[in-house]
Amino acid sequence: MYIGVDLGGTSVKVGLVDNNKLVEMRTSETGRDKSPHDLVADIVRLSKEVMDEYNIDEGYVGSIGIGCPGLVHPKQGIIIKTSNFDFENFHIKNEIKKSLDLDVYVENDANVAALGEATVGAAKGKSSAVVVTIGTGVGGGIVIDGKIFSGAFAGAGEVGHQIIKFDDHMTCGCGRAGCWEQYASATALINQAKAVASHKMIEIAGGYDNIEAKTVFDAADQGDEVAWQVLNKYFDYLAIGLTNLINIIQPEVIVLGGGISAQKDKLVAPVVERVQAQMYGGLKLETSIVAATLGNSAGIIGAALVGPSKKSI
Amino acid sequence: MYIGVDLGGTSVKVGLVDNNKLVEMRTSETGRDKSPHDLVADIVRLSKEVMDEYNIDEGYVGSIGIGCPGLVHPKQGIIIKTSNFDFENFHIKNEIKKSLDLDVYVENDANVAALGEATVGAAKGKSSAVVVTIGTGVGGGIVIDGKIFSGAFAGAGEVGHQIIKFDDHMTCGCGRAGCWEQYASATALINQAKAVASHKMIEIAGGYDNIEAKTVFDAADQGDEVAWQVLNKYFDYLAIGLTNLINIIQPEVIVLGGGISAQKDKLVAPVVERVQAQMYGGLKLETSIVAATLGNSAGIIGAALVGPSKKSI
């Protein structure tokens, strides 16, 4: 039994994971105004609550894992820098250990979500997986042989920050321009749709400003030609970066996550077709491309699994 | 003691590697007209020659490793397809075992060169390395914890085939357009130089048609402004793909190989400066970027090391 923590910019979710399943969960609000010590107090309180609810104490829990946004130092257990909170270089591991008698693991949130999908979700049983999370940006996590591959300095998996169009005007938050994220994120799809918004899209969304990624899929479903054009171009963009990843890493499976993955085969099928068309020398696409299955639980379950994944070395 | 074989389109090189050093070597010509059985006969003959020369027999040799161009199946020991020879799906491992009483390992040539650099060359002692070989194309090999990472289907490391400019006119041999290889290979540099060839470049090369990658560096050394402009743009192209690789894999070290790596710091320093400028959010570049040190021996030494690298699992 393990505790997983999904620390986000608006909420912290703490869950108890038993036999790879989320059996208890508690949530608390976070925010930029929260001090790191308040956050730790919340994590400790919620952890005790889920253990109480399940009628166990720390002796029955293997470890606690925390998925944190931004740049973390897993070995030292430090949140180095994140755009969600104002603090820097916070030793979250040490602080939590003061109040909980548990091994504490700290990892990047995209990496733990990838570990969740790779261990019990869409990539279960696969030797290697890249999980591409399509949301505000395009995040990623690499899992090889059941363990997070975070690179030599805990910064690997930033798959959204591969330039797919240099000399581009699409400047990126990372400081470069022409990154995949500028074309393939849900934000990008929304912008692409808004640029040519059809009456149908605006009607479905209940107003131009309300257009979201799902709107485009729904409008296309209803036969809106403009929505189809937007989607077809968007699938092209997705396929470019995915093919790049396959040429570089060639994982056994690529998992598409984020809210847009709820579109399942409406997203996956056209993307697979395009990636196949771009395979080296016309070879067969061997990497599977699938939609995520854990949804919002990926972060908590994956965080809980960090400890056991390290112990299985 | 191990035997390494570097099987190329124009020659096959067979070397005896003792204590990570190349101690004997024999070479024979290859070519498209060679049958696979002739190639195997050459490899067997040269292997026996280097053992004889060193006064040992198969009992003293741990294994033989073969670095092959194109697509190989390491587990089955098959050369699936290569642009250098006409045959396909050749069971080179089985054929060699008929004549040599040795464990036989078959790997892609870029991967074995990477293993060589990672084990005894420029990336010695590093936890993870990406070796980028700049030549006719841009090849690559990934080594993690002393072992080749060849992906789930033996096709990883094709780092030259990441699109860095989509909707591009630069079509690539892989079937896509705008691949990094079209901008960052030695061939690309030569084309970039020829497009604006200065009097100085032509003079150094002894004629327009003779301009090669080294010509551009030599002309720049002699103060040729055109050569500098070409190089500065070329370094930009190199840095784009290298930064992409760091954002995705973040290895401890990237080794730049191929003939152009003989330029050492004239190549490495300007590239490092550009990659640093592109680091995520202005963070410090932590991955080292260095020039290869094994030169043409990387393939033989790396091939010899495939066997021991697998046994150390």
Tab-separated table of C-alpha atoms in Angstrom, chain B residues 2-312:
chain	number	residue	atom	x	y	z
B	2	TYR	CA	36.948	-9.600	-28.148
B	3	ILE	CA	36.654	-9.316	-31.916
B	4	GLY	CA	34.931	-6.301	-33.435
B	5	VAL	CA	33.764	-6.037	-37.021
B	6	ASP	CA	32.973	-2.779	-38.781
B	7	LEU	CA	31.018	-3.772	-41.874
B	8	GLY	CA	30.800	-0.864	-44.290
B	9	GLY	CA	29.786	-0.310	-47.872
B	10	THR	CA	33.357	-0.145	-49.169
B	11	SER	CA	35.353	-2.128	-46.603
B	12	VAL	CA	35.027	-4.571	-43.768
B	13	LYS	CA	37.389	-3.992	-40.858
B	14	VAL	CA	38.032	-6.724	-38.316
B	15	GLY	CA	39.886	-5.929	-35.118
B	16	LEU	CA	41.026	-7.665	-31.981
B	17	VAL	CA	40.232	-5.615	-28.878
B	18	ASP	CA	42.168	-6.380	-25.716
B	19	ASN	CA	41.448	-4.454	-22.538
B	20	ASN	CA	39.371	-1.922	-24.510
B	21	LYS	CA	42.246	-1.272	-26.936
B	22	LEU	CA	42.475	-2.192	-30.602
B	23	VAL	CA	45.550	-4.421	-30.809
B	24	GLU	CA	45.245	-6.003	-34.273
B	25	MET	CA	43.298	-5.083	-37.391
B	26	ARG	CA	42.719	-6.454	-40.882
B	27	THR	CA	40.719	-4.914	-43.700
B	28	SER	CA	39.116	-6.253	-46.843
B	29	GLU	CA	37.164	-4.595	-49.621
B	30	THR	CA	33.403	-4.936	-49.817
B	31	GLY	CA	30.934	-3.618	-52.361
B	32	ARG	CA	27.446	-4.041	-53.663
B	33	ASP	CA	28.531	-6.985	-55.843
B	34	LYS	CA	29.641	-9.060	-52.838
B	35	SER	CA	27.331	-11.901	-51.902
B	36	PRO	CA	26.495	-12.186	-48.210
B	37	HIS	CA	28.349	-15.496	-48.119
B	38	ASP	CA	31.499	-13.857	-49.506
B	39	LEU	CA	31.191	-11.206	-46.812
B	40	VAL	CA	30.941	-13.851	-44.119
B	41	ALA	CA	33.932	-15.693	-45.593
B	42	ASP	CA	35.922	-12.448	-45.441
B	43	ILE	CA	34.897	-11.783	-41.832
B	44	VAL	CA	35.844	-15.320	-40.806
B	45	ARG	CA	39.184	-15.193	-42.640
B	46	LEU	CA	40.125	-11.785	-41.202
B	47	SER	CA	39.068	-12.884	-37.705
B	48	LYS	CA	41.361	-15.917	-37.943
B	49	GLU	CA	44.158	-13.693	-39.239
B	50	VAL	CA	43.992	-11.273	-36.311
B	51	MET	CA	43.860	-14.194	-33.837
B	52	ASP	CA	46.833	-15.861	-35.537
B	53	GLU	CA	48.754	-12.610	-35.532
B	54	TYR	CA	48.122	-12.226	-31.800
B	55	ASN	CA	48.935	-15.888	-31.310
B	56	ILE	CA	45.602	-16.898	-29.768
B	57	ASP	CA	42.647	-19.064	-30.760
B	58	GLU	CA	38.881	-18.819	-30.219
B	59	GLY	CA	39.225	-20.115	-26.661
B	60	TYR	CA	40.749	-16.790	-25.648
B	61	VAL	CA	38.099	-14.662	-27.342
B	62	GLY	CA	34.943	-13.750	-25.409
B	63	SER	CA	32.737	-12.971	-28.407
B	64	ILE	CA	32.571	-11.343	-31.813
B	65	GLY	CA	30.426	-8.273	-32.448
B	66	ILE	CA	29.425	-6.976	-35.853
B	67	GLY	CA	28.376	-3.420	-36.562
B	68	CYS	CA	26.189	-3.449	-39.676
B	69	PRO	CA	24.790	-0.581	-41.721
B	70	GLY	CA	21.032	-0.228	-42.046
B	71	LEU	CA	18.307	-2.042	-40.216
B	72	VAL	CA	19.315	-5.068	-38.170
B	73	HIS	CA	17.578	-7.416	-35.767
B	74	PRO	CA	20.041	-7.768	-32.892
B	75	LYS	CA	18.310	-10.631	-31.098
B	76	GLN	CA	17.969	-12.791	-34.181
B	77	GLY	CA	21.265	-11.621	-35.686
B	78	ILE	CA	19.771	-10.607	-39.010
B	79	ILE	CA	20.655	-7.806	-41.407
B	80	ILE	CA	17.117	-6.885	-42.428
B	81	LYS	CA	17.806	-4.182	-44.999
B	82	THR	CA	20.668	-1.857	-45.885
B	83	SER	CA	21.300	0.605	-48.674
B	84	ASN	CA	24.915	-0.632	-48.929
B	85	PHE	CA	24.206	-4.168	-50.130
B	86	ASP	CA	21.552	-5.756	-52.301
B	87	PHE	CA	20.694	-8.667	-50.009
B	88	GLU	CA	17.918	-8.583	-47.392
B	89	ASN	CA	17.061	-10.588	-44.277
B	90	PHE	CA	20.448	-12.259	-44.069
B	91	HIS	CA	21.107	-14.361	-40.953
B	92	ILE	CA	24.685	-13.179	-40.565
B	93	LYS	CA	24.908	-14.464	-36.976
B	94	ASN	CA	24.040	-18.050	-37.888
B	95	GLU	CA	26.370	-18.027	-40.890
B	96	ILE	CA	29.334	-16.811	-38.852
B	97	LYS	CA	28.672	-19.326	-36.105
B	98	LYS	CA	29.119	-22.100	-38.686
B	99	SER	CA	32.794	-21.176	-39.001
B	100	LEU	CA	33.726	-19.531	-35.707
B	101	ASP	CA	33.158	-21.091	-32.318
B	102	LEU	CA	32.189	-17.775	-30.715
B	103	ASP	CA	29.168	-15.935	-29.376
B	104	VAL	CA	28.086	-13.591	-32.169
B	105	TYR	CA	26.415	-10.197	-31.606
B	106	VAL	CA	24.893	-8.120	-34.377
B	107	GLU	CA	24.080	-4.429	-34.008
B	108	ASN	CA	23.494	-1.305	-36.043
B	109	ASP	CA	26.779	0.460	-36.915
B	110	ALA	CA	25.798	3.828	-35.408
B	111	ASN	CA	24.838	2.077	-32.179
B	112	VAL	CA	28.152	0.221	-31.867
B	113	ALA	CA	30.127	3.393	-32.589
B	114	ALA	CA	28.126	5.054	-29.818
B	115	LEU	CA	28.898	2.159	-27.477
B	116	GLY	CA	32.590	2.551	-28.295
B	117	GLU	CA	32.619	6.263	-27.518
B	118	ALA	CA	30.497	5.713	-24.406
B	119	THR	CA	32.656	2.901	-23.020
B	120	VAL	CA	36.221	3.905	-23.820
B	121	GLY	CA	35.964	7.175	-25.782
B	122	ALA	CA	34.638	10.671	-25.202
B	123	ALA	CA	31.735	9.562	-22.982
B	124	LYS	CA	33.673	7.080	-20.860
B	125	GLY	CA	32.222	6.766	-17.375
B	126	LYS	CA	29.062	8.725	-18.156
B	127	SER	CA	25.643	7.344	-17.192
B	128	SER	CA	24.032	8.255	-20.488
B	129	ALA	CA	25.297	9.388	-23.851
B	130	VAL	CA	23.912	10.267	-27.241
B	131	VAL	CA	26.510	9.988	-29.996
B	132	VAL	CA	25.608	12.088	-33.032
B	133	THR	CA	27.579	11.088	-36.095
B	134	ILE	CA	27.821	13.872	-38.649
B	135	GLY	CA	28.649	12.535	-42.089
B	136	THR	CA	26.777	11.927	-45.320
B	137	GLY	CA	23.731	11.971	-43.062
B	138	VAL	CA	23.287	12.486	-39.344
B	139	GLY	CA	23.285	9.189	-37.467
B	140	GLY	CA	22.971	8.495	-33.819
B	141	GLY	CA	23.285	6.018	-31.023
B	142	ILE	CA	22.020	6.124	-27.465
B	143	VAL	CA	23.898	4.426	-24.632
B	144	ILE	CA	22.377	4.225	-21.149
B	145	ASP	CA	24.222	2.672	-18.214
B	146	GLY	CA	26.822	1.156	-20.540
B	147	LYS	CA	24.316	-0.553	-22.812
B	148	ILE	CA	23.007	0.369	-26.235
B	149	PHE	CA	19.432	1.655	-26.053
B	150	SER	CA	18.026	0.614	-29.412
B	151	GLY	CA	14.349	1.113	-28.640
B	152	ALA	CA	11.646	-1.517	-28.620
B	153	PHE	CA	12.238	-2.595	-32.233
B	154	ALA	CA	15.949	-1.901	-32.777
B	155	GLY	CA	15.246	1.364	-34.574
B	156	ALA	CA	15.966	4.062	-31.972
B	157	GLY	CA	18.711	6.642	-32.341
B	158	GLU	CA	17.753	7.933	-35.785
B	159	VAL	CA	18.327	11.423	-34.466
B	160	GLY	CA	18.939	12.887	-37.934
B	161	HIS	CA	15.353	12.143	-38.828
B	162	GLN	CA	13.649	14.611	-36.559
B	163	ILE	CA	11.809	17.257	-38.545
B	164	ILE	CA	13.078	20.679	-37.516
B	165	LYS	CA	11.231	22.543	-40.266
B	166	PHE	CA	7.899	21.204	-41.398
B	167	ASP	CA	6.335	22.227	-44.724
B	168	ASP	CA	9.878	22.300	-46.033
B	169	HIS	CA	11.271	21.763	-49.533
B	170	MET	CA	14.304	19.853	-48.207
B	171	THR	CA	13.160	16.303	-48.901
B	172	CYS	CA	14.951	13.571	-47.045
B	173	GLY	CA	15.903	10.016	-47.937
B	174	CYS	CA	13.647	8.806	-45.127
B	175	GLY	CA	10.573	10.005	-47.021
B	176	ARG	CA	9.832	13.122	-44.976
B	177	ALA	CA	10.993	16.700	-45.534
B	178	GLY	CA	12.770	19.165	-43.268
B	179	CYS	CA	14.718	16.555	-41.287
B	180	TRP	CA	17.654	17.771	-39.207
B	181	GLU	CA	19.968	15.707	-41.425
B	182	GLN	CA	19.126	17.993	-44.364
B	183	TYR	CA	20.637	20.922	-42.446
B	184	ALA	CA	23.240	19.472	-40.105
B	185	SER	CA	25.027	16.693	-42.017
B	186	ALA	CA	28.466	17.225	-43.549
B	187	THR	CA	26.728	16.897	-46.914
B	188	ALA	CA	24.429	19.760	-45.927
B	189	LEU	CA	27.364	21.932	-44.861
B	190	ILE	CA	29.060	21.279	-48.208
B	191	ASN	CA	25.862	22.227	-50.065
B	192	GLN	CA	25.457	25.344	-47.922
B	193	ALA	CA	29.060	26.305	-48.728
B	194	LYS	CA	28.802	25.576	-52.440
B	195	ALA	CA	25.679	27.730	-52.694
B	196	VAL	CA	27.741	30.809	-51.815
B	197	ALA	CA	31.286	29.550	-52.473
B	198	SER	CA	33.906	32.225	-52.039
B	199	HIS	CA	37.119	32.530	-54.032
B	200	LYS	CA	39.010	31.514	-50.873
B	201	MET	CA	37.018	28.302	-50.443
B	202	ILE	CA	37.501	27.314	-54.071
B	203	GLU	CA	41.221	28.101	-53.830
B	204	ILE	CA	41.671	26.025	-50.655
B	205	ALA	CA	39.680	23.113	-52.065
B	206	GLY	CA	41.493	23.208	-55.404
B	207	GLY	CA	38.262	23.720	-57.308
B	208	TYR	CA	34.571	24.232	-56.626
B	209	ASP	CA	33.760	20.540	-56.936
B	210	ASN	CA	36.316	19.639	-54.286
B	211	ILE	CA	34.806	21.773	-51.528
B	212	GLU	CA	34.325	19.648	-48.444
B	213	ALA	CA	33.343	20.312	-44.833
B	214	LYS	CA	36.943	20.927	-43.794
B	215	THR	CA	37.302	23.539	-46.552
B	216	VAL	CA	34.778	25.796	-44.848
B	217	PHE	CA	36.574	25.608	-41.497
B	218	ASP	CA	39.957	26.230	-43.197
B	219	ALA	CA	38.627	29.209	-45.149
B	220	ALA	CA	37.096	30.651	-41.963
B	221	ASP	CA	40.459	30.200	-40.247
B	222	GLN	CA	42.001	32.291	-43.005
B	223	GLY	CA	39.499	35.075	-42.376
B	224	ASP	CA	37.047	34.350	-45.180
B	225	GLU	CA	33.871	36.200	-44.217
B	226	VAL	CA	31.635	34.050	-46.432
B	227	ALA	CA	32.934	30.887	-44.777
B	228	TRP	CA	32.169	32.383	-41.363
B	229	GLN	CA	28.636	33.182	-42.406
B	230	VAL	CA	28.136	29.636	-43.660
B	231	LEU	CA	29.561	28.151	-40.452
B	232	ASN	CA	27.520	30.402	-38.173
B	233	LYS	CA	24.317	29.341	-39.873
B	234	TYR	CA	25.428	25.699	-39.831
B	235	PHE	CA	26.148	25.880	-36.079
B	236	ASP	CA	22.621	27.283	-35.620
B	237	TYR	CA	21.188	24.262	-37.411
B	238	LEU	CA	23.272	21.854	-35.337
B	239	ALA	CA	22.191	23.542	-32.107
B	240	ILE	CA	18.479	23.248	-32.906
B	241	GLY	CA	18.569	19.451	-33.156
B	242	LEU	CA	20.965	19.038	-30.236
B	243	THR	CA	18.740	21.165	-27.998
B	244	ASN	CA	15.734	19.092	-29.056
B	245	LEU	CA	17.636	15.946	-28.045
B	246	ILE	CA	18.557	17.442	-24.676
B	247	ASN	CA	14.957	18.470	-23.996
B	248	ILE	CA	13.779	14.945	-24.827
B	249	ILE	CA	16.545	12.689	-23.472
B	250	GLN	CA	18.860	14.983	-21.479
B	251	PRO	CA	21.845	12.632	-21.576
B	252	GLU	CA	24.861	13.312	-19.403
B	253	VAL	CA	26.909	13.869	-22.552
B	254	ILE	CA	26.416	14.337	-26.276
B	255	VAL	CA	29.363	13.212	-28.387
B	256	LEU	CA	29.755	14.751	-31.826
B	257	GLY	CA	31.339	12.224	-34.185
B	258	GLY	CA	32.094	11.858	-37.877
B	259	GLY	CA	34.908	13.449	-39.884
B	260	ILE	CA	33.855	16.951	-38.882
B	261	SER	CA	34.506	16.184	-35.210
B	262	ALA	CA	38.230	16.459	-36.026
B	263	GLN	CA	37.585	20.235	-35.871
B	264	LYS	CA	37.218	19.725	-32.108
B	265	ASP	CA	36.716	23.033	-30.298
B	266	LYS	CA	36.155	24.969	-33.518
B	267	LEU	CA	32.984	22.914	-33.838
B	268	VAL	CA	32.118	22.262	-30.204
B	269	ALA	CA	32.533	25.716	-28.642
B	270	PRO	CA	30.183	27.634	-30.963
B	271	VAL	CA	27.623	24.838	-30.771
B	272	VAL	CA	27.701	24.747	-26.950
B	273	GLU	CA	27.203	28.518	-26.852
B	274	ARG	CA	24.121	28.229	-29.071
B	275	VAL	CA	22.617	25.285	-27.182
B	276	GLN	CA	23.126	27.122	-23.879
B	277	ALA	CA	21.209	30.088	-25.296
B	278	GLN	CA	18.275	27.777	-26.070
B	279	MET	CA	18.044	26.014	-22.710
B	280	TYR	CA	14.578	25.800	-21.178
B	281	GLY	CA	13.750	29.027	-19.380
B	282	GLY	CA	17.380	30.128	-19.477
B	283	LEU	CA	18.487	27.293	-17.205
B	284	LYS	CA	22.123	26.179	-17.198
B	285	LEU	CA	23.108	23.640	-19.842
B	286	GLU	CA	24.033	20.564	-17.830
B	287	THR	CA	24.617	18.068	-20.639
B	288	SER	CA	28.240	18.130	-21.816
B	289	ILE	CA	28.811	18.392	-25.551
B	290	VAL	CA	32.179	17.020	-26.679
B	291	ALA	CA	33.971	15.793	-29.778
B	292	ALA	CA	34.441	12.072	-30.383
B	293	THR	CA	37.888	10.701	-29.582
B	294	LEU	CA	38.012	7.227	-31.144
B	295	GLY	CA	37.822	8.411	-34.758
B	296	ASN	CA	37.515	5.576	-37.259
B	297	SER	CA	38.174	2.950	-34.578
B	298	ALA	CA	34.869	3.663	-32.790
B	299	GLY	CA	33.047	1.150	-34.988
B	300	ILE	CA	35.452	-1.734	-34.426
B	301	ILE	CA	35.983	-1.103	-30.726
B	302	GLY	CA	32.268	-0.581	-30.150
B	303	ALA	CA	31.393	-3.758	-32.039
B	304	ALA	CA	33.832	-5.720	-29.894
B	305	LEU	CA	32.210	-4.284	-26.762
B	306	VAL	CA	28.647	-5.357	-27.605
B	307	GLY	CA	29.165	-8.840	-26.131
B	308	PRO	CA	30.663	-7.734	-22.813
B	309	SER	CA	28.067	-4.928	-22.481
B	310	LYS	CA	25.268	-7.496	-22.631
B	311	LYS	CA	26.931	-9.826	-20.176
B	312	SER	CA	27.250	-7.092	-17.578
